[in-house]
Amino acid sequence: MSHTYEAMWEKLNLDLDAHAGLLQVLGKFYGDIYLSQTGRLRGMEYLDFVLSEVHGLRIKELQDAKAQGRKVIGTFCVFVPEEIVLAADAIQVGLCAGAEIGKDAAEKILPRNTCALIKSFVGFKLSRLCPYLESCDLVVGETTCDGKKKAYEIFVDYAPLYVMEIPQMKNACDRDLWRGEVIRFKEKIEELTGNTIAAAKLSQSIRVVNDRRRALQRLNRLRAAVPAPISGRDVLLVNQISFYDDPVRFTENIHKLCDEIEERVNAKQGIAPEGTPRLMLSGCPMAVPNWKLPFVVESSGAVIVGEESCIGTRNTRDLVDENGPSFEAMIDALADRYMRIDCACFTPNAERLDNVVSMAKELQVNGVIHYGLSFCHPYAIEAFKVDKALKEAGVPMLSIETDYSMEDVEQLKTRVEAFVEMIR
Ligand code: SF4
Ligand code: SF4
């Protein structure tokens, strides 16, 4: 990444030396894990470019938008309705929280046995490493798992924070609570931006976000072909970038990528030969630059053909109904769509079991790797029921718990290779 952005980073009060270290690690990782792949699609060049400018051009775009009076909203969870943010002419960015680099700082104020994702976002803030976080006019938290909601009580002293209440069950009263939260969020965003959200703007933003979901759904349908036309690593990257790129530009480029994949599928060409074991990942989200497990899997003789995850199909599976005839009906449609998210923070969470099994069947996988971040209780405990449901469907599962450190790569490789060998 060019040093022409240094003045911008300095203005954002980043720790320039530590930030340079982060970019160096990111570049090395990306080279080893992504650019070393052979037979990549031309369309991935757009994604390579966006990633190479992740702290450069995109941040400049955010700063330019802010100079014109637009607000930037940062999020950590797929529950935050981007449609509301876009309808108020603001910009939403997913705050990645996928790197270990601020861990030491985070452990000074959080227990060591906190999940890596929480430590990462707190560590990034304390270490002044993330230009997205520093660009935010508002950071939106949510009451999902206990770790996150208690960490926000500390985080609020460091960043402008707003917390949405997410219900824990899916009864009628929970849906009412959530609808009320969508309205409270709308009012907060209107107050922050000074823009009143009109029905026409909301209808338009529902279409923009749905269009992005439709592009990602198309990608997921195409990648399900046999042989798999694109690597799991590349699709994970596409999903990761969907959280911070401009939604309209991103959607256009993903359709171009899909056109190219369609040609590959028609020609029966694969990124890995037919007969390569097909695996699906299921569980916790993998935020940039958390590419460890996909890299381990795809260098162990298997190909990943699906991610049942928030940086995957949990974020793209459901659309918001676009036919709401009034503002109130659109709010209902938003509340209903987001209530369908099958996060392990819900109890009971039977939809997830159904979704995992049907996805495994549709993708014709030979096995599932359940991925849990160490100390994430919701997903670790739910892994038992996921395993049981998959067993009943005749699909083997391997459960892996890890964090962002690279120390266990060899150990993971041994376990994944043994699993691949077993299902081959
Ligand atoms: S796993 Fe749950 S808490 Fe995490 S991003 Fe997804 S919905 Fe939010
Ligand atoms: S990975 Fe688990 S523990 Fe960590 S923030 Fe998400 S739900 Fe919470």
PDB file of C-alpha atoms in Angstrom, residues 117 140 201 299 385:
ATOM      1  CA  LEU A 117     -12.943 -11.537  18.099  1.00  0.00           C
ATOM      2  CA  VAL A 140     -23.033  -0.067  16.960  1.00  0.00           C
ATOM      3  CA  LYS A 201     -35.297   6.187   0.550  1.00  0.00           C
ATOM      4  CA  SER A 299      -3.714 -27.148   1.610  1.00  0.00           C
ATOM      5  CA  LYS A 385     -26.382 -30.546  18.391  1.00  0.00           C
TER       6      LYS A 385
END
